CSV table of C-alpha atoms in Angstrom, one decimal:
chain,number,residue,atom,x,y,z
A,1,MET,CA,-33.5,10.0,-2.4
A,2,SER,CA,-30.1,8.6,-1.7
A,3,TRP,CA,-27.8,6.8,-4.1
A,4,GLU,CA,-25.9,3.6,-3.8
A,5,THR,CA,-22.5,3.0,-5.3
A,6,VAL,CA,-21.5,-0.3,-6.7
A,7,ILE,CA,-17.8,-1.0,-7.3
A,8,GLY,CA,-15.8,-3.9,-8.7
A,9,LEU,CA,-12.1,-4.1,-9.3
A,10,GLU,CA,-9.8,-5.7,-11.9
A,11,VAL,CA,-6.3,-5.8,-10.6
A,12,HIS,CA,-3.3,-6.5,-12.7
A,13,VAL,CA,-0.3,-7.9,-10.8
A,14,GLN,CA,3.0,-8.3,-12.6
A,15,LEU,CA,4.5,-11.6,-11.5
A,16,ALA,CA,8.1,-11.8,-10.2
A,17,THR,CA,9.6,-14.2,-12.6
A,18,ALA,CA,13.0,-14.0,-14.2
A,19,SER,CA,11.6,-14.6,-17.7
A,20,LYS,CA,8.5,-13.8,-19.6
A,21,LEU,CA,5.3,-15.8,-19.7
A,22,PHE,CA,6.0,-17.5,-23.1
A,23,SER,CA,9.6,-16.9,-23.8
A,24,ALA,CA,13.1,-16.8,-22.2
A,25,SER,CA,13.4,-13.1,-22.6
A,26,SER,CA,14.3,-11.2,-19.4
A,27,THR,CA,11.7,-9.3,-17.3
A,28,ARG,CA,14.5,-7.1,-16.0
A,29,THR,CA,13.5,-3.4,-15.9
A,30,GLY,CA,15.7,-0.4,-16.7
A,31,ASP,CA,17.4,-1.9,-19.8
A,32,GLU,CA,17.6,-0.2,-23.1
A,33,PRO,CA,14.2,0.0,-24.8
A,34,ASN,CA,13.4,-3.0,-27.0
A,35,SER,CA,16.4,-4.9,-25.8
A,36,ASN,CA,14.4,-7.6,-24.1
A,37,ALA,CA,11.9,-8.3,-26.8
A,38,SER,CA,12.5,-11.7,-28.6
A,39,LEU,CA,11.0,-13.0,-31.8
A,40,ILE,CA,8.6,-15.1,-29.7
A,41,ASP,CA,7.4,-11.9,-27.9
A,42,LEU,CA,6.7,-10.4,-31.3
A,43,ALA,CA,4.9,-13.6,-32.6
A,44,MET,CA,7.1,-13.8,-35.6
A,45,PRO,CA,6.3,-16.6,-38.1
A,46,GLY,CA,7.8,-19.9,-37.1
A,47,THR,CA,8.0,-19.2,-33.4
A,48,LEU,CA,6.1,-21.1,-30.7
A,49,PRO,CA,5.4,-20.0,-27.1
A,50,VAL,CA,6.2,-22.2,-24.1
A,51,VAL,CA,4.4,-21.5,-20.8
A,52,ASN,CA,6.6,-20.3,-17.9
A,53,ARG,CA,6.0,-22.9,-15.2
A,54,GLU,CA,6.9,-20.5,-12.3
A,55,ALA,CA,4.2,-18.1,-13.5
A,56,ILE,CA,1.7,-21.0,-13.2
A,57,ARG,CA,3.0,-21.7,-9.7
A,58,HIS,CA,2.7,-18.1,-8.7
A,59,ALA,CA,-0.9,-17.9,-9.8
A,60,ILE,CA,-1.7,-21.1,-7.9
A,61,ARG,CA,0.0,-19.6,-4.8
A,62,PHE,CA,-2.3,-16.6,-5.0
A,63,GLY,CA,-5.4,-18.8,-5.4
A,64,LEU,CA,-4.4,-20.9,-2.3
A,65,ALA,CA,-3.9,-17.7,-0.3
A,66,ILE,CA,-7.5,-16.6,-0.9
A,67,ASP,CA,-9.0,-20.1,-0.5
A,68,ALA,CA,-10.0,-20.1,-4.1
A,69,GLU,CA,-10.8,-23.0,-6.5
A,70,ILE,CA,-7.7,-23.9,-8.5
A,71,GLY,CA,-8.2,-24.8,-12.1
A,72,ARG,CA,-6.8,-28.3,-12.6
A,73,ARG,CA,-7.2,-27.5,-16.2
A,74,SER,CA,-6.8,-24.0,-17.6
A,75,VAL,CA,-6.7,-22.8,-21.2
A,76,PHE,CA,-5.1,-19.8,-22.9
A,77,GLU,CA,-7.0,-17.8,-25.5
A,78,ARG,CA,-6.2,-15.0,-27.8
A,79,LYS,CA,-7.8,-11.6,-27.2
A,80,ASN,CA,-7.7,-9.7,-30.4
A,81,TYR,CA,-7.4,-5.9,-30.6
A,82,PHE,CA,-5.0,-3.3,-32.1
A,83,TYR,CA,-2.8,-1.0,-30.1
A,84,PRO,CA,0.7,0.2,-31.0
A,85,ASP,CA,2.4,-1.4,-28.0
A,86,LEU,CA,0.7,-4.8,-28.6
A,87,PRO,CA,3.2,-6.3,-31.0
A,88,LYS,CA,1.2,-9.5,-31.8
A,89,GLY,CA,-2.1,-7.8,-32.6
A,90,TYR,CA,-3.6,-10.0,-29.8
A,91,GLN,CA,-3.0,-10.7,-26.2
A,92,THR,CA,-2.6,-14.2,-24.9
A,93,THR,CA,-4.8,-14.5,-21.9
A,94,GLN,CA,-7.4,-16.8,-20.2
A,95,LEU,CA,-11.2,-16.4,-20.4
A,96,ALA,CA,-13.3,-19.5,-20.2
A,97,GLU,CA,-11.1,-21.7,-18.1
A,98,PRO,CA,-8.9,-19.5,-15.8
A,99,ILE,CA,-6.2,-20.9,-13.5
A,100,VAL,CA,-7.9,-19.5,-10.3
A,101,GLY,CA,-11.6,-19.7,-9.7
A,102,ALA,CA,-13.9,-18.1,-7.0
A,103,GLY,CA,-12.3,-17.1,-3.7
A,104,VAL,CA,-12.8,-14.5,-0.9
A,105,VAL,CA,-10.8,-11.7,0.6
A,106,GLU,CA,-11.6,-10.6,4.2
A,107,LEU,CA,-11.2,-6.9,5.0
A,108,GLN,CA,-11.2,-5.0,8.3
A,109,LEU,CA,-12.3,-1.4,7.7
A,110,GLU,CA,-11.2,1.6,9.6
A,111,ASP,CA,-14.3,1.7,11.8
A,112,GLY,CA,-13.6,-1.9,12.9
A,113,THR,CA,-16.2,-3.6,10.9
A,114,ARG,CA,-15.4,-6.5,8.7
A,115,LYS,CA,-16.4,-7.1,5.1
A,116,THR,CA,-16.0,-10.0,2.7
A,117,VAL,CA,-15.2,-9.3,-1.0
A,118,ARG,CA,-15.7,-12.2,-3.4
A,119,ILE,CA,-13.2,-12.9,-6.1
A,120,HIS,CA,-14.8,-14.0,-9.3
A,121,HIS,CA,-11.6,-15.4,-10.7
A,122,ALA,CA,-7.9,-14.6,-11.4
A,123,HIS,CA,-6.4,-15.4,-14.8
A,124,LEU,CA,-2.9,-15.4,-16.3
A,125,GLU,CA,-2.1,-13.2,-19.2
A,126,GLU,CA,0.8,-11.4,-20.8
A,127,ASP,CA,1.5,-7.7,-20.4
A,128,ALA,CA,1.7,-5.3,-23.4
A,129,GLY,CA,4.6,-2.9,-24.0
A,130,LYS,CA,4.7,0.8,-23.2
A,131,SER,CA,3.8,3.8,-25.2
A,132,LEU,CA,6.1,6.7,-24.3
A,133,HIS,CA,4.6,10.1,-25.1
A,134,GLU,CA,7.3,12.3,-23.7
A,135,ALA,CA,10.8,13.4,-25.0
A,136,PHE,CA,10.0,12.4,-28.6
A,137,SER,CA,9.6,14.7,-31.5
A,138,ASP,CA,10.5,14.9,-35.2
A,139,GLU,CA,12.7,17.4,-36.9
A,140,THR,CA,9.8,19.9,-37.0
A,141,GLY,CA,9.2,19.7,-33.3
A,142,ARG,CA,6.0,17.7,-33.7
A,143,ALA,CA,5.3,15.4,-30.8
A,144,MET,CA,5.8,11.7,-31.4
A,145,THR,CA,5.3,8.5,-29.5
A,146,GLY,CA,8.0,5.9,-28.8
A,147,ILE,CA,7.2,2.2,-28.3
A,148,ASP,CA,9.2,0.1,-25.8
A,149,LEU,CA,8.4,-3.6,-26.0
A,150,ASN,CA,10.6,-4.7,-23.1
A,151,ARG,CA,7.5,-5.3,-21.0
A,152,ALA,CA,5.6,-7.1,-23.7
A,153,GLY,CA,5.0,-10.7,-22.7
A,154,THR,CA,5.7,-10.2,-18.9
A,155,PRO,CA,3.4,-12.5,-16.9
A,156,LEU,CA,0.5,-11.0,-15.1
A,157,ILE,CA,-2.4,-12.3,-13.1
A,158,GLU,CA,-5.6,-10.3,-13.4
A,159,ILE,CA,-7.7,-10.5,-10.3
A,160,VAL,CA,-11.4,-9.8,-11.0
A,161,SER,CA,-13.6,-9.1,-8.0
A,162,GLU,CA,-17.4,-9.3,-7.7
A,163,PRO,CA,-19.1,-5.8,-7.4
A,164,ASP,CA,-19.1,-6.1,-3.6
A,165,MET,CA,-17.7,-2.7,-2.6
A,166,SER,CA,-19.9,0.3,-2.0
A,167,ASN,CA,-17.5,3.3,-1.5
A,168,ALA,CA,-14.0,4.4,-2.2
A,169,GLU,CA,-12.7,3.5,1.3
A,170,GLU,CA,-13.8,-0.2,0.8
A,171,ALA,CA,-12.2,-0.3,-2.6
A,172,VAL,CA,-8.9,1.0,-1.2
A,173,ALA,CA,-9.0,-1.4,1.7
A,174,PHE,CA,-9.5,-4.3,-0.8
A,175,ALA,CA,-6.6,-3.1,-3.0
A,176,ARG,CA,-4.3,-2.7,0.0
A,177,LYS,CA,-5.2,-6.3,1.2
A,178,LEU,CA,-4.4,-7.7,-2.3
A,179,HIS,CA,-1.1,-5.8,-2.2
A,180,ALA,CA,-0.3,-7.3,1.2
A,181,ILE,CA,-1.2,-10.8,0.0
A,182,VAL,CA,0.9,-10.8,-3.2
A,183,THR,CA,3.9,-9.2,-1.6
A,184,SER,CA,3.7,-11.6,1.4
A,185,LEU,CA,3.6,-14.5,-1.1
A,186,GLY,CA,6.6,-13.1,-2.9
A,187,ILE,CA,4.9,-13.4,-6.3
A,188,SER,CA,5.2,-9.7,-7.0
A,189,ASP,CA,6.9,-6.7,-5.6
A,190,GLY,CA,3.7,-4.7,-5.9
A,191,ASP,CA,5.6,-1.6,-7.0
A,192,MET,CA,2.8,0.6,-8.3
A,193,SER,CA,5.2,3.4,-9.4
A,194,GLN,CA,6.6,0.9,-12.0
A,195,GLY,CA,3.2,-0.3,-13.0
A,196,ASN,CA,3.7,-3.7,-11.4
A,197,MET,CA,0.3,-3.4,-9.8
A,198,ARG,CA,-2.5,-1.5,-11.5
A,199,PHE,CA,-6.2,-1.1,-10.9
A,200,ASP,CA,-9.1,-0.8,-13.2
A,201,VAL,CA,-12.2,0.3,-11.3
A,202,ASN,CA,-15.8,-0.4,-12.5
A,203,ILE,CA,-18.3,2.0,-11.0
A,204,SER,CA,-22.0,2.4,-11.2
A,205,VAL,CA,-24.7,4.1,-9.1
A,206,ARG,CA,-28.3,3.3,-8.5
A,207,ARG,CA,-31.3,4.1,-6.3
A,208,PRO,CA,-31.7,1.7,-3.3
A,209,GLY,CA,-33.5,-1.5,-4.4
A,210,GLU,CA,-33.1,-0.8,-8.1
A,211,PRO,CA,-31.2,-3.0,-10.6
A,212,LEU,CA,-27.5,-2.3,-11.2
A,213,GLY,CA,-26.8,1.0,-13.1
A,214,THR,CA,-24.6,1.4,-16.2
A,215,ARG,CA,-21.0,1.1,-15.3
A,216,THR,CA,-17.9,2.8,-16.4
A,217,GLU,CA,-14.3,1.6,-16.1
A,218,THR,CA,-11.5,3.9,-15.0
A,219,LYS,CA,-8.3,2.2,-16.1
A,220,ASN,CA,-4.7,2.0,-15.0
A,221,LEU,CA,-4.8,3.6,-11.6
A,222,ASN,CA,-1.4,3.1,-10.0
A,223,SER,CA,-1.8,4.4,-6.4
A,224,PHE,CA,-4.2,3.9,-3.6
A,225,ARG,CA,-4.6,7.7,-3.2
A,226,PHE,CA,-5.4,8.2,-6.9
A,227,MET,CA,-7.8,5.3,-6.9
A,228,GLU,CA,-9.7,6.8,-3.9
A,229,LYS,CA,-9.9,10.2,-5.6
A,230,ALA,CA,-10.9,8.7,-9.0
A,231,ILE,CA,-13.7,6.8,-7.5
A,232,LYS,CA,-15.2,9.7,-5.6
A,233,LEU,CA,-14.9,11.9,-8.7
A,234,GLU,CA,-16.7,9.3,-10.9
A,235,VAL,CA,-19.4,8.7,-8.4
A,236,GLU,CA,-20.1,12.4,-8.2
A,237,ARG,CA,-20.1,12.7,-12.0
A,238,GLN,CA,-22.6,9.9,-12.5
A,239,ILE,CA,-25.0,11.2,-9.9
A,240,ASP,CA,-24.9,14.6,-11.4
A,241,VAL,CA,-25.6,13.1,-14.9
A,242,LEU,CA,-28.6,11.1,-13.6
A,243,GLU,CA,-30.0,13.9,-11.5
A,244,ASP,CA,-29.8,16.2,-14.5
A,245,GLY,CA,-32.0,13.7,-16.4
A,246,GLY,CA,-29.2,12.3,-18.5
A,247,GLU,CA,-27.9,8.7,-19.0
A,248,VAL,CA,-24.6,7.2,-18.0
A,249,VAL,CA,-22.7,5.9,-21.0
A,250,GLN,CA,-20.8,2.6,-20.7
A,251,GLU,CA,-17.3,3.7,-21.4
A,252,THR,CA,-13.6,3.4,-20.5
A,253,ARG,CA,-12.2,6.5,-18.7
A,254,LEU,CA,-8.8,7.8,-17.8
A,255,TYR,CA,-7.9,9.6,-14.6
A,256,ASN,CA,-5.2,12.3,-14.2
A,257,GLY,CA,-3.9,12.3,-10.6
A,258,GLU,CA,-2.0,15.6,-11.0
A,259,THR,CA,-5.1,17.6,-12.0
A,260,ASN,CA,-7.8,15.3,-10.3
A,261,THR,CA,-9.7,15.2,-13.6
A,262,ALA,CA,-11.0,12.3,-15.7
A,263,ARG,CA,-12.0,12.0,-19.4
A,264,ALA,CA,-13.7,9.4,-21.6
A,265,MET,CA,-11.2,7.3,-23.5
A,266,ARG,CA,-13.4,5.0,-25.6
A,267,SER,CA,-16.7,3.2,-25.5
A,268,LYS,CA,-16.6,0.1,-23.4
A,269,GLU,CA,-16.1,-3.1,-25.2
A,270,ASP,CA,-17.7,-6.4,-24.4
A,271,ALA,CA,-16.0,-9.8,-24.6
A,272,ASN,CA,-17.4,-10.6,-28.1
A,273,ASP,CA,-15.7,-7.4,-29.4
A,274,TYR,CA,-12.3,-9.0,-28.8
A,275,ARG,CA,-13.1,-12.2,-30.8
A,276,TYR,CA,-11.6,-14.5,-28.2
A,277,PHE,CA,-10.6,-18.0,-29.5
A,278,PRO,CA,-8.4,-20.7,-28.0
A,279,CYS,CA,-4.7,-20.2,-28.7
A,280,PRO,CA,-3.7,-22.8,-31.3
A,281,ASP,CA,-0.1,-22.7,-30.2
A,282,LEU,CA,-0.6,-23.7,-26.5
A,283,LEU,CA,-1.9,-26.9,-24.9
A,284,PRO,CA,-4.2,-26.7,-21.9
A,285,VAL,CA,-2.3,-26.4,-18.6
A,286,LEU,CA,-2.9,-29.3,-16.3
A,287,VAL,CA,-2.1,-29.1,-12.6
A,288,SER,CA,-1.8,-32.1,-10.3
A,289,GLU,CA,-3.1,-32.5,-6.8
A,290,GLU,CA,0.5,-33.2,-5.7
A,291,GLU,CA,1.8,-29.9,-7.0
A,292,ILE,CA,-1.1,-28.0,-5.4
A,293,ASN,CA,-0.5,-29.7,-2.0
A,294,GLU,CA,3.2,-29.0,-2.3
A,295,LEU,CA,2.6,-25.3,-2.9
A,296,ARG,CA,0.0,-25.1,-0.1
A,297,ASP,CA,2.4,-26.6,2.4
A,298,ALA,CA,5.1,-24.1,1.4
A,299,LEU,CA,3.0,-21.0,1.7
A,300,PRO,CA,4.6,-18.2,3.8
A,301,GLU,CA,2.9,-16.4,6.6
A,302,LEU,CA,0.0,-14.4,5.2
A,303,PRO,CA,-1.2,-11.0,6.4
A,304,ASP,CA,-4.1,-12.3,8.5
A,305,ALA,CA,-1.9,-14.8,10.3
A,306,ARG,CA,0.8,-12.2,10.8
A,307,LYS,CA,-1.8,-9.8,12.3
A,308,ALA,CA,-3.0,-12.5,14.7
A,309,ARG,CA,0.6,-13.1,15.7
A,310,PHE,CA,1.3,-9.4,16.3
A,311,VAL,CA,-1.8,-9.2,18.6
A,312,GLU,CA,-0.7,-12.4,20.5
A,313,THR,CA,3.1,-11.8,20.7
A,314,TYR,CA,3.3,-8.0,21.1
A,315,ALA,CA,0.0,-7.3,22.8
A,316,LEU,CA,-1.0,-4.8,20.1
A,317,SER,CA,-4.5,-3.7,19.5
A,318,GLU,CA,-6.3,-5.1,16.4
A,319,TYR,CA,-6.1,-1.7,14.8
A,320,ASP,CA,-2.3,-1.3,15.3
A,321,ALA,CA,-1.6,-4.9,14.3
A,322,ASP,CA,-3.6,-4.5,11.2
A,323,LEU,CA,-1.6,-1.4,10.1
A,324,LEU,CA,1.7,-2.9,10.9
A,325,SER,CA,1.1,-6.4,9.4
A,326,ALA,CA,-0.4,-5.4,6.1
A,327,ASP,CA,2.8,-4.5,4.3
A,328,LEU,CA,5.6,-7.1,4.5
A,329,ALA,CA,8.4,-4.5,4.6
A,330,THR,CA,6.7,-2.5,7.3
A,331,ALA,CA,6.1,-5.6,9.4
A,332,ALA,CA,9.7,-6.6,9.1
A,333,TYR,CA,10.9,-3.1,10.1
A,334,PHE,CA,8.6,-3.0,13.1
A,335,GLU,CA,9.7,-6.4,14.4
A,336,ALA,CA,13.4,-5.5,14.0
A,337,ALA,CA,12.9,-2.2,15.8
A,338,ALA,CA,10.8,-3.8,18.6
A,339,LYS,CA,13.3,-6.6,19.1
A,340,GLN,CA,16.2,-4.2,19.5
A,341,GLY,CA,14.3,-1.6,21.5
A,342,GLY,CA,12.7,-4.0,23.8
A,343,ASP,CA,9.3,-2.3,23.7
A,344,ALA,CA,6.8,-3.3,21.0
A,345,LYS,CA,4.2,-0.7,21.8
A,346,LEU,CA,6.8,2.1,21.7
A,347,ALA,CA,8.1,0.7,18.4
A,348,ALA,CA,4.6,0.5,17.0
A,349,ASN,CA,3.9,4.1,18.0
A,350,TRP,CA,7.1,5.4,16.3
A,351,VAL,CA,6.6,3.4,13.1
A,352,MET,CA,2.9,4.4,12.7
A,353,GLY,CA,3.6,8.0,13.8
A,354,GLU,CA,6.9,9.8,13.2
A,355,LEU,CA,8.3,7.4,10.7
A,356,THR,CA,5.2,7.1,8.5
A,357,ALA,CA,4.7,10.8,8.6
A,358,ARG,CA,8.2,11.4,7.3
A,359,LEU,CA,7.9,8.7,4.7
A,360,ASN,CA,4.7,10.3,3.4
A,361,THR,CA,6.3,13.8,3.4
A,362,ASP,CA,9.3,12.6,1.4
A,363,ASP,CA,7.1,10.3,-0.7
A,364,ILE,CA,9.4,7.3,-0.3
A,365,GLY,CA,8.8,3.7,0.8
A,366,ILE,CA,10.0,2.2,4.1
A,367,ALA,CA,12.7,0.3,2.3
A,368,GLN,CA,14.3,3.7,1.4
A,369,SER,CA,14.0,5.1,5.0
A,370,PRO,CA,17.1,7.0,6.1
A,371,VAL,CA,16.4,5.7,9.6
A,372,SER,CA,17.0,2.0,9.7
A,373,ALA,CA,15.0,-0.4,11.9
A,374,GLY,CA,18.2,-0.8,14.0
A,375,HIS,CA,18.6,2.9,14.5
A,376,LEU,CA,14.9,3.3,15.6
A,377,GLY,CA,15.4,0.4,18.0
A,378,GLU,CA,18.5,2.2,19.4
A,379,LEU,CA,16.5,5.3,19.8
A,380,ILE,CA,13.7,3.4,21.7
A,381,LEU,CA,16.4,2.0,24.0
A,382,ARG,CA,17.6,5.4,24.9
A,383,ILE,CA,14.1,6.6,25.7
A,384,LYS,CA,13.5,3.5,27.9
A,385,ASP,CA,16.7,3.8,29.8
A,386,GLY,CA,16.2,7.5,30.5
A,387,THR,CA,19.1,8.7,28.4
A,388,ILE,CA,16.8,11.1,26.5
A,389,SER,CA,13.2,12.2,26.9
A,390,SER,CA,10.5,11.6,24.3
A,391,LYS,CA,10.7,15.3,23.2
A,392,ILE,CA,14.5,15.1,22.7
A,393,ALA,CA,14.0,11.8,20.9
A,394,LYS,CA,12.2,13.6,18.1
A,395,GLN,CA,15.2,15.9,17.7
A,396,VAL,CA,17.5,12.8,17.5
A,397,PHE,CA,15.2,11.2,15.0
A,398,ASP,CA,15.3,14.3,12.8
A,399,ALA,CA,19.1,14.3,12.9
A,400,CYS,CA,19.3,10.6,12.2
A,401,TRP,CA,16.9,11.1,9.2
A,402,ALA,CA,19.2,13.8,7.9
A,403,GLY,CA,22.1,11.4,8.0
A,404,GLU,CA,24.0,12.8,10.9
A,405,GLY,CA,24.8,9.4,12.4
A,406,SER,CA,23.3,6.8,14.7
A,407,PRO,CA,21.1,7.9,17.7
A,408,ASP,CA,24.0,7.3,20.2
A,409,GLN,CA,26.4,9.3,18.1
A,410,ILE,CA,23.9,12.2,17.8
A,411,ILE,CA,23.1,12.2,21.5
A,412,GLU,CA,26.7,12.3,22.4
A,413,SER,CA,27.8,14.9,19.8
A,414,LYS,CA,24.9,17.3,20.5
A,415,GLY,CA,25.0,16.9,24.3
A,416,LEU,CA,21.3,15.7,24.4
A,417,LYS,CA,21.5,13.4,27.4
A,418,GLN,CA,18.7,13.8,29.8
A,419,MET,CA,19.4,15.7,33.0
A,420,SER,CA,18.9,13.2,35.8
A,421,ASP,CA,21.1,14.6,38.5
A,422,THR,CA,18.8,15.2,41.4
A,423,GLY,CA,20.9,17.9,43.0
A,424,GLU,CA,21.1,19.9,39.8
A,425,LEU,CA,17.4,19.5,39.1
A,426,GLU,CA,16.5,20.5,42.7
A,427,LYS,CA,18.5,23.8,42.4
A,428,ILE,CA,16.6,24.6,39.1
A,429,VAL,CA,13.2,23.9,40.7
A,430,ASP,CA,14.1,26.0,43.8
A,431,ASP,CA,15.0,28.9,41.5
A,432,ILE,CA,11.8,28.6,39.5
A,433,ILE,CA,9.7,28.6,42.7
A,434,ALA,CA,11.5,31.6,44.1
A,435,ASN,CA,11.1,33.6,40.9
A,436,HIS,CA,7.4,33.0,40.5
A,437,PRO,CA,5.8,33.7,43.9
A,438,ALA,CA,2.4,34.7,42.4
A,439,GLN,CA,2.0,31.4,40.6
A,440,VAL,CA,3.2,29.5,43.6
A,441,GLU,CA,0.5,31.2,45.8
A,442,ASP,CA,-2.1,30.5,43.1
A,443,TYR,CA,-1.1,26.8,43.0
A,444,ARG,CA,-1.2,26.3,46.7
A,445,GLY,CA,-4.6,28.0,47.0
A,446,SER,CA,-6.2,25.6,44.5
A,447,ASP,CA,-7.8,22.2,45.0
A,448,ASP,CA,-6.2,19.0,43.8
A,449,ALA,CA,-7.9,18.9,40.4
A,450,LYS,CA,-6.8,22.5,39.5
A,451,ARG,CA,-3.3,21.8,40.8
A,452,LYS,CA,-2.8,19.0,38.2
A,453,LYS,CA,-3.3,21.6,35.5
A,454,LYS,CA,-1.4,24.5,37.1
A,455,ILE,CA,1.7,22.4,37.7
A,456,GLY,CA,2.2,22.4,33.9
A,457,PHE,CA,3.4,26.0,34.2
A,458,PHE,CA,6.3,25.0,36.5
A,459,VAL,CA,7.1,22.0,34.3
A,460,GLY,CA,7.3,24.3,31.3
A,461,GLN,CA,9.7,26.7,33.0
A,462,ALA,CA,11.9,23.8,34.1
A,463,MET,CA,12.0,22.4,30.6
A,464,LYS,CA,12.9,25.8,29.2
A,465,ALA,CA,15.7,26.2,31.7
A,466,THR,CA,17.1,22.8,30.9
A,467,GLN,CA,16.5,23.0,27.1
A,468,GLY,CA,14.1,20.1,27.4
A,469,LYS,CA,16.7,17.8,29.0
A,470,ALA,CA,15.2,17.4,32.4
A,471,ASN,CA,13.9,13.9,33.3
A,472,PRO,CA,10.1,14.5,33.3
A,473,GLN,CA,9.4,11.9,36.0
A,474,GLN,CA,12.0,13.2,38.4
A,475,LEU,CA,11.0,16.8,37.6
A,476,ASN,CA,7.3,16.2,38.4
A,477,GLN,CA,8.2,14.4,41.7
A,478,LEU,CA,10.5,17.3,42.8
A,479,LEU,CA,7.9,20.0,41.9
A,480,GLN,CA,5.2,18.3,43.8
A,481,GLN,CA,7.4,17.8,46.8
A,482,LYS,CA,8.5,21.5,46.8
A,483,LEU,CA,5.1,23.0,46.0
A,484,ASN,CA,3.1,20.9,48.3
A,485,GLY,CA,5.6,20.9,51.1
């Protein structure tokens, strides 16, 4: 019998505010450890927290973007547990009355099908600090752990989905869509390498028609690729356990992306293990209809609207538009290149093809691309006006990526301009025909269908003779005239 997989996500999104959720301490990264941790962040006696209004507004913006219920009244509670990088001994969060209620996220999957994932709620909470396990040791060489509390108190929203996903691909599509939404809203930079967006994945398996199985939670996944691998690994593990007659234990697990292995971290807690109670230092947060309407009216263009505009404005396919519109930085890059190059389809092909491949190879984001949108647009212009061929364009792109200058500078310095002189091309074609009589006779003795294939030999010889600089359209016309004449 087959198995069904059931997946739900808890997504932690660090909010882009200048100060922390309950204090004026900076959220700036890269500062000296423990230099941005105030007495309020440490919950020292006599200190009182004050809610960051912009964090509240960011959470509401997210709720509006997913058409969710907005909590006109939300309450902060204390979640009690011990961990070395949790300086208060509790985390101030929301449970019973979160700021964002039920909503929906619409996905388009790779096969073109659509899926709706329900959001149970999204709540505000403060982040913990960081435990640093590397580069610390005592005088005997024994490993030690350092605690950096700069991140403690940084505002987060935790987005909790319903268990609506049934495989790793759907979970990744959902995570990517959330990333697109929060970055489009500007409420987070979504930088997963810095932990600004992290995923906890709840996974269970069951036989079709049976009740939900026992779930495990794999915590703190910080890349789409690792999340996909971790899900597949855990699904396979649970199925193996059950098919061997064992039982899946409810637990929290950790995944190592470098080794593609996972291990149990601790038994899974339930809400009552944390002894939640309303925070005595914070009043309920009340949000007016006027403020909600103001935020709704000021929402920026969201991924679905941007995708629809790309299809309408640039005549892109739904698939291409979906890929190019999901990430705000990629969308802006594409539009700038398309505008300068004057060809949206060509710009889309280059962004999704050569550019994305190089970004992946070098493991960098589009914001760090050595080839700017302006340079890609310039390259597209030179393809369109016949200055270079598509083949030569890849050489120019490589040189531009290596920092050798703009496309125009590279084309000029390397002598890469396409050969379009009819007289010169005609002489090269005549020489090729004269030097390959057997191939010419074979071509002329073939029917039209075979001739289309055989002409490739002559095109290849001409390209070799011109070092790839011949204008392909002119070359094909000349060859057909000479060979068919």
